[in-house]
Coordinates of C-alpha atoms and ligand atoms in Angstrom, one line a residue:
M1 CA -0.3 -0.2 0.0
M2 CA 0.9 3.9 -1.0
K3 CA 2.5 5.1 1.8
C4 CA -0.3 8.4 3.4
R5 CA 2.7 10.6 3.4
K6 CA 3.1 10.3 -0.6
L7 CA -0.1 11.1 -0.5
A8 CA -2.7 14.6 -0.6
L9 CA -3.4 14.8 3.1
T10 CA -7.1 14.5 2.4
R11 CA -7.5 11.8 0.2
C12 CA -4.7 9.9 2.7
C13 CA -8.1 10.4 5.1
L14 CA -10.6 9.2 2.7
S15 CA -8.6 6.2 2.0
R16 CA -10.2 3.2 3.0
T17 CA -8.3 2.8 6.4
L18 CA -7.0 6.0 8.8
T19 CA -4.4 2.8 10.3
P20 CA -1.0 5.0 7.9
C21 CA -2.1 7.9 8.6
R22 CA -0.2 7.2 12.5
G23 CA 0.6 10.5 13.8
R24 CA -1.1 12.4 11.8
Q25 CA -4.6 11.0 12.7
V26 CA -5.2 14.0 15.3
L27 CA -4.3 16.0 11.2
C28 CA -6.7 13.8 9.3
L29 CA -9.6 14.1 11.4
L30 CA -9.0 18.4 11.3
T31 CA -9.7 17.7 8.7
L32 CA -12.7 15.8 8.0
L33 CA -13.6 19.0 10.8
M34 CA -13.6 21.2 8.6
A35 CA -15.8 19.0 5.5
S36 CA -18.3 18.2 7.2
V37 CA -18.6 21.7 8.4
T38 CA -17.5 22.9 4.7
L39 CA -21.2 20.5 4.0
S40 CA -23.1 21.8 6.6
A41 CA -22.9 25.6 5.7
V42 CA -23.6 23.5 1.5
A43 CA -26.2 22.1 2.9
L44 CA -27.6 25.4 4.4
R45 CA -26.7 27.2 1.6
M46 CA -29.2 25.0 -0.4
R47 CA -31.9 26.0 2.1
G48 CA -31.3 29.7 1.7
S49 CA -31.7 30.0 -2.1
E50 CA -33.7 29.9 -4.8
A51 CA -31.1 28.8 -7.5
P52 CA -28.4 25.5 -8.0
L53 CA -25.1 26.1 -6.4
S54 CA -22.2 27.1 -9.3
L55 CA -19.3 25.6 -9.5
S56 CA -17.6 29.6 -7.8
D57 CA -20.6 29.2 -5.5
F58 CA -18.6 26.1 -3.9
L59 CA -15.3 28.0 -4.3
H60 CA -16.8 30.4 -2.6
I61 CA -17.2 27.6 0.6
L62 CA -14.5 25.8 0.6
F63 CA -12.9 29.9 2.5
P64 CA -13.4 28.4 5.5
L65 CA -11.3 25.2 4.8
E66 CA -8.2 27.4 4.0
L67 CA -8.3 27.8 8.0
A68 CA -7.6 23.9 8.0
G69 CA -3.4 26.0 6.8
H70 CA -3.5 27.9 8.7
R71 CA -3.2 26.4 12.6
R72 CA 0.6 25.5 13.2
V73 CA 1.5 29.2 12.3
P74 CA 1.3 32.1 15.5
P75 CA -1.2 34.3 16.3
C76 CA -1.6 37.9 13.6
A77 CA 0.2 40.5 16.2
L78 CA -1.7 42.9 17.1
L79 CA -1.3 46.0 15.4
D80 CA -0.6 49.8 16.8
G81 CA 0.7 52.9 16.5
N82 CA 4.0 51.4 17.5
D83 CA 4.3 49.1 15.2
T84 CA 6.7 49.3 12.4
E85 CA 3.4 48.1 9.7
L86 CA 1.3 51.0 10.9
K87 CA 2.6 54.0 9.7
G88 CA 0.1 56.2 10.8
P89 CA -1.1 59.0 8.0
I90 CA -1.8 57.4 4.6
D91 CA -2.4 59.4 1.1
A92 CA -6.3 58.5 -0.5
D93 CA -5.9 59.0 -4.7
T94 CA -9.3 60.4 -5.2
D95 CA -8.5 61.6 -8.4
S96 CA -7.4 59.2 -11.2
I97 CA -9.6 56.2 -11.8
P98 CA -8.8 52.5 -12.5
S99 CA -9.6 50.6 -14.9
L100 CA -11.4 47.3 -13.1
A101 CA -8.8 45.3 -15.5
E102 CA -5.0 46.7 -13.9
L103 CA -6.4 46.7 -10.7
E104 CA -7.3 42.7 -10.6
E105 CA -4.5 42.3 -12.5
W106 CA -2.0 44.1 -9.3
L107 CA -4.7 43.4 -6.9
A108 CA -6.0 39.9 -8.0
P109 CA -3.3 37.8 -7.6
S110 CA -2.5 38.1 -3.2
L111 CA -6.1 36.9 -3.4
L112 CA -9.1 33.9 -4.0
P113 CA -12.3 34.2 -5.9
G114 CA -14.3 37.0 -4.5
G115 CA -12.3 39.3 -3.3
L116 CA -11.1 37.4 0.6
F117 CA -7.6 37.8 1.4
I118 CA -6.2 35.0 3.8
P119 CA -2.7 36.5 5.6
R120 CA 0.4 34.2 5.0
N121 CA 2.3 34.7 7.4
C122 CA 0.3 34.0 10.9
R123 CA -3.5 33.2 12.0
P124 CA -5.6 36.0 12.0
S125 CA -7.9 37.0 15.4
H126 CA -10.7 37.6 13.9
K127 CA -12.5 36.9 10.0
I128 CA -14.1 40.3 8.9
A129 CA -17.0 40.6 6.2
V130 CA -16.4 44.8 4.8
I131 CA -20.3 44.9 3.7
V132 CA -20.6 47.8 0.9
P133 CA -24.7 48.7 0.0
F134 CA -24.2 50.3 -3.7
R135 CA -26.1 51.1 -6.7
D136 CA -24.3 53.1 -9.9
R137 CA -21.4 54.3 -8.0
R138 CA -19.1 52.6 -10.3
V139 CA -16.2 55.4 -10.1
H140 CA -15.8 55.7 -6.5
L141 CA -16.1 51.9 -6.8
K142 CA -12.8 51.1 -8.3
I143 CA -11.4 53.8 -6.0
F144 CA -12.5 52.5 -2.9
L145 CA -10.9 48.2 -3.5
R146 CA -7.5 49.8 -4.7
H147 CA -7.1 51.8 -1.2
M148 CA -9.5 49.2 0.5
H149 CA -7.6 46.4 -0.6
P150 CA -3.2 47.3 0.4
F151 CA -5.0 49.1 3.6
L152 CA -6.4 45.9 4.8
Q153 CA -3.5 44.1 4.1
R154 CA -1.3 45.9 5.8
Q155 CA -3.2 45.4 9.0
N156 CA -2.7 40.7 8.8
L157 CA -6.5 40.8 8.3
Q158 CA -8.4 37.6 7.4
Y159 CA -11.7 39.4 5.6
G160 CA -13.6 39.1 2.1
I161 CA -15.9 42.4 0.2
F162 CA -19.1 42.1 -0.3
I163 CA -20.4 44.7 -2.0
V164 CA -24.1 44.7 -1.7
E165 CA -26.2 46.0 -4.7
Q166 CA -30.0 47.0 -5.2
A167 CA -31.0 45.6 -8.1
G168 CA -34.1 48.7 -10.3
D169 CA -34.4 51.6 -9.7
G170 CA -36.6 52.6 -6.5
P171 CA -35.8 54.0 -3.2
F172 CA -32.0 53.1 -2.2
N173 CA -32.2 51.2 1.3
R174 CA -28.9 51.5 2.4
A175 CA -29.8 49.5 6.4
L176 CA -32.0 46.5 4.2
L177 CA -28.8 46.3 1.6
M178 CA -26.5 45.4 5.1
N179 CA -28.7 43.1 6.2
V180 CA -28.3 41.2 2.5
G181 CA -24.9 41.8 2.9
Y182 CA -24.7 40.2 6.1
R183 CA -26.9 37.7 5.8
E184 CA -25.3 36.0 2.7
A185 CA -21.8 36.7 3.3
L186 CA -22.6 34.2 6.1
L187 CA -24.4 32.1 4.2
L188 CA -20.6 32.1 1.7
H189 CA -18.7 31.6 4.9
P190 CA -20.2 30.7 8.4
S191 CA -16.7 31.8 10.1
L192 CA -17.4 34.5 10.0
D193 CA -16.8 36.9 13.3
C194 CA -16.6 40.7 12.5
F195 CA -19.1 42.5 10.0
I196 CA -18.0 46.0 9.1
F197 CA -20.6 48.5 7.2
H198 CA -18.8 50.0 5.1
D199 CA -20.6 53.6 2.6
V200 CA -18.7 52.7 -0.6
D201 CA -17.8 56.4 -0.6
L202 CA -15.5 56.8 2.4
L203 CA -12.0 56.1 2.5
P204 CA -9.6 56.1 5.7
L205 CA -6.4 58.0 5.7
D206 CA -4.7 56.5 8.8
D207 CA -3.5 52.9 8.8
R208 CA -4.0 53.3 13.0
I209 CA -7.7 52.7 12.4
R210 CA -7.9 48.9 13.0
Y211 CA -9.9 47.2 11.0
S212 CA -10.6 44.4 13.6
C213 CA -13.7 44.1 16.2
G214 CA -13.4 44.7 19.6
G215 CA -15.5 44.3 22.7
Q216 CA -17.5 47.6 22.1
P217 CA -19.0 48.6 18.8
V218 CA -16.9 51.6 17.2
H219 CA -18.1 53.5 14.8
L220 CA -14.9 54.4 13.2
S221 CA -15.9 57.3 10.1
A222 CA -16.1 60.0 13.2
N223 CA -13.4 62.2 11.5
I224 CA -14.9 62.8 7.9
D225 CA -12.5 65.5 5.7
V226 CA -16.6 66.8 3.9
H227 CA -17.8 67.2 7.8
G228 CA -15.3 69.7 8.7
N229 CA -13.2 67.4 10.4
K230 CA -15.5 66.7 13.5
L231 CA -18.0 64.4 14.3
M232 CA -21.3 65.3 12.9
Y233 CA -23.0 64.4 16.8
A234 CA -21.7 62.8 19.5
N235 CA -24.5 58.8 18.6
L236 CA -23.4 59.3 14.9
F237 CA -23.2 56.3 13.9
G238 CA -23.2 56.5 9.3
G239 CA -20.4 56.4 7.4
A240 CA -18.4 53.3 8.3
S241 CA -19.0 51.3 11.5
M242 CA -17.9 48.0 13.2
L243 CA -19.9 45.0 15.1
T244 CA -19.4 41.3 15.7
K245 CA -21.8 39.1 14.6
A246 CA -23.7 38.8 18.5
M247 CA -23.5 42.2 17.9
M248 CA -25.4 42.7 15.0
E249 CA -28.0 39.4 16.4
N250 CA -28.7 41.1 19.8
V251 CA -29.4 43.9 17.9
N252 CA -31.9 42.2 15.3
G253 CA -29.4 43.5 12.7
F254 CA -30.6 46.8 10.4
S255 CA -33.9 48.2 10.2
N256 CA -35.3 47.1 7.4
V257 CA -38.1 50.2 6.4
F258 CA -35.8 53.0 5.7
F259 CA -36.0 54.0 2.3
G260 CA -34.3 57.1 1.2
W261 CA -32.1 59.5 2.6
G262 CA -31.5 58.7 5.9
G263 CA -32.4 57.7 9.8
E264 CA -31.5 54.4 9.2
D265 CA -27.5 55.3 10.6
D266 CA -28.8 57.2 14.3
D267 CA -32.0 53.9 14.5
M268 CA -28.7 51.8 14.5
S269 CA -27.3 53.6 16.9
F270 CA -30.4 53.4 18.7
R271 CA -30.6 49.8 18.5
V272 CA -27.1 49.2 20.0
R273 CA -27.2 51.8 22.7
S274 CA -30.3 50.5 24.0
H275 CA -28.6 46.9 24.6
D276 CA -26.3 47.6 27.1
M277 CA -23.8 49.2 24.5
K278 CA -21.7 51.9 24.1
I279 CA -20.4 52.5 20.1
T280 CA -16.3 54.3 20.9
R281 CA -13.8 55.4 18.3
Y282 CA -11.0 55.8 17.2
N283 CA -9.1 59.6 18.5
L284 CA -10.1 62.2 15.7
D285 CA -6.7 62.1 15.2
I286 CA -6.7 58.6 14.1
A287 CA -9.4 58.4 13.0
R288 CA -9.8 60.4 9.5
Y289 CA -11.9 60.0 6.7
T290 CA -12.1 61.0 3.0
M291 CA -15.2 60.7 1.0
M292 CA -15.3 60.9 -2.4
R293 CA -17.6 64.0 -4.2
H294 CA -21.4 62.9 -4.9
V295 CA -24.2 64.7 -5.5
R296 CA -26.3 64.4 -1.8
E297 CA -29.5 63.0 -2.1
N298 CA -32.7 64.7 -0.7
K299 CA -33.8 64.8 2.9
N300 CA -36.6 63.0 4.5
D301 CA -38.3 63.6 7.3
R302 CA -37.8 60.4 9.2
Q303 CA -39.2 61.8 13.1
K304 CA -41.9 58.7 12.8
L305 CA -40.2 55.8 12.1
L306 CA -36.6 57.2 14.5
I307 CA -39.7 57.1 17.2
D308 CA -41.9 54.3 16.0
G309 CA -38.4 52.1 15.1
R310 CA -38.0 52.0 18.9
K311 CA -41.0 49.5 19.0
R312 CA -40.2 47.5 16.8
I313 CA -36.6 46.8 16.9
H314 CA -36.8 42.6 18.2
S315 CA -39.5 42.2 14.6
D316 CA -37.8 44.6 11.6
G317 CA -35.0 43.7 10.6
L318 CA -33.0 40.9 10.4
N319 CA -35.9 38.4 11.9
S320 CA -37.9 40.0 8.7
L321 CA -36.3 40.5 6.2
R322 CA -37.2 39.5 2.7
Y323 CA -35.3 39.9 -0.3
E324 CA -34.4 38.6 -3.6
R325 CA -31.5 37.8 -4.4
V326 CA -30.7 38.3 -8.7
R327 CA -26.8 37.9 -8.4
L328 CA -24.7 35.9 -6.3
D329 CA -20.3 36.6 -8.0
L330 CA -17.4 35.7 -7.4
R331 CA -15.3 38.4 -9.0
P332 CA -12.1 38.3 -8.2
L333 CA -11.9 42.2 -6.7
F334 CA -15.2 41.3 -4.7
T335 CA -18.3 39.2 -3.9
L336 CA -21.1 40.8 -6.1
I337 CA -24.8 40.0 -4.3
E338 CA -27.4 42.0 -6.2
V339 CA -30.2 42.1 -4.9
R340 CA -34.4 43.0 -5.5
I341 CA -36.5 44.4 -3.1
N342 CA -40.2 45.0 -2.6
Q343 CA -40.4 48.2 -0.8
T344 CA -44.5 47.9 -0.6
Q345 CA -44.3 44.2 1.1
V346 CA -41.7 44.7 3.9
L347 CA -43.6 48.2 4.9
T348 CA -46.7 45.9 4.8
D349 CA -45.3 43.3 7.2
Q350 CA -44.5 46.1 9.5
G351 CA -47.6 47.2 9.5
L352 CA -46.4 50.8 7.4
L353 CA -48.3 50.8 4.1
Ligands
UD2_1 C1 -25.0 60.0 5.1 C2 -23.6 58.2 6.3 C3 -24.4 57.5 5.3 C4 -25.9 57.2 5.8 C5 -26.7 58.4 4.5 C6 -28.2 58.0 5.1 C7 -21.8 59.3 6.6 C8 -20.6 60.0 7.1 N1 -22.3 58.8 5.7 O1 -23.9 59.1 4.0 O2 -23.6 56.2 6.0 O3 -25.8 57.0 7.0 O4 -26.4 59.8 5.5 O5 -28.3 57.2 4.2 O6 -22.2 59.8 8.1 N2 -25.0 54.2 -1.8 C9 -24.8 54.3 -3.1 N3 -25.7 54.6 -4.3 C10 -26.7 55.7 -4.2 C11 -27.1 56.1 -2.8 C12 -26.0 55.0 -1.2 O7 -24.3 53.3 -3.3 O8 -27.7 56.1 -4.6 C13 -24.0 54.1 -0.6 C14 -23.0 54.3 -1.2 O9 -22.4 53.6 -1.1 C15 -22.7 55.5 0.1 C16 -23.9 54.9 1.2 O10 -25.0 54.3 0.8 O11 -21.3 56.0 0.2 C17 -25.5 56.1 1.3 O12 -25.1 57.1 0.3 P1 -24.4 59.0 0.3 O13 -23.4 59.0 0.0 O14 -25.1 59.4 -0.7 O15 -24.8 60.1 1.4 P2 -24.4 60.9 2.3 O16 -22.9 61.3 2.2 O17 -25.3 61.5 3.3
MN2 MN1 -20.9 60.2 0.8

């Protein structure tokens, strides 16, 4: 019989007997465990989607398996202001617009399909999803990807970028798209545990802004140039913010009923603060962001939705999320999730129509 040593580990585990694996049984068992996690993910995925699984879906689901190769490396060092890798203030190029092809040629070799990154030299403490609500901002998206991939990789993070695009031309619903991103990213990668909800037009300007969850929710984009480099108001939670999976579950995610501009960030701010959590921030001299130019959306009166929202927390959110997924694509630099939202249905569900 061929020696297991000469076989790939997985083939070894799947061969008729484990005996020849000798000292490698533990590794074999670990691999089998990872395989079973993957199969559960496949099962979950099949239940959660209308479309049949494609090859790209399978590749996506293999993401957690990649972790098996990282068992023996040391944990990634906590990066702080003193780390030589992190230089403090950084520039952002918002003037030149790259083509997607040149970005892919430059960035894709370090990424897995779907824009996933796994550090090679250390075991990351979190698995992070950067969720970006999106529609009609292609120029911003290209500049965002050019800035964010190197930024996140300098922090040695395991991450994926998930672009959640709203189909059609109905009123944009940023918060519902965040819930979709959270749900779909977890279906693809059940081991994700830290979620960063990020506007596509915001670029961090300091390497010390760590994109890694802690014990409290973090409002990242505290100091934005177009907002006069000051925190606009104490409870602000819009722009870029970060929550663990447990925190998201605790507050039932975002509200789904905020169609059109504004209010959804304040509703989320209330959700976390009313669940014994405290919004934290980096110092203003670190939490610096630039916002790319865009036309201002029309403001809406959100007073009533916000006040009533306080009663809706546990009936309006992840547990009432409804959407139709029209596309799931593994692009080289990001995972694209396109969804159609039925505004009438969402509002009727909450007794708002
Ligand atoms: C502020 C908040 C934002 C959100 C919004 C109100 C900050 C820095 N930003 O952003 O988080 O609370 O107010 O809803 O506090 N988007 C598209 N296509 C659209 C419209 C929006 O892709 O047609 C996405 C995109 O990621 C954008 C984000 O939604 O960055 C927020 O929309 P915005 O940039 O138009 O709103 P803004 O800057 O007033
Ligand atoms: Mn904006």
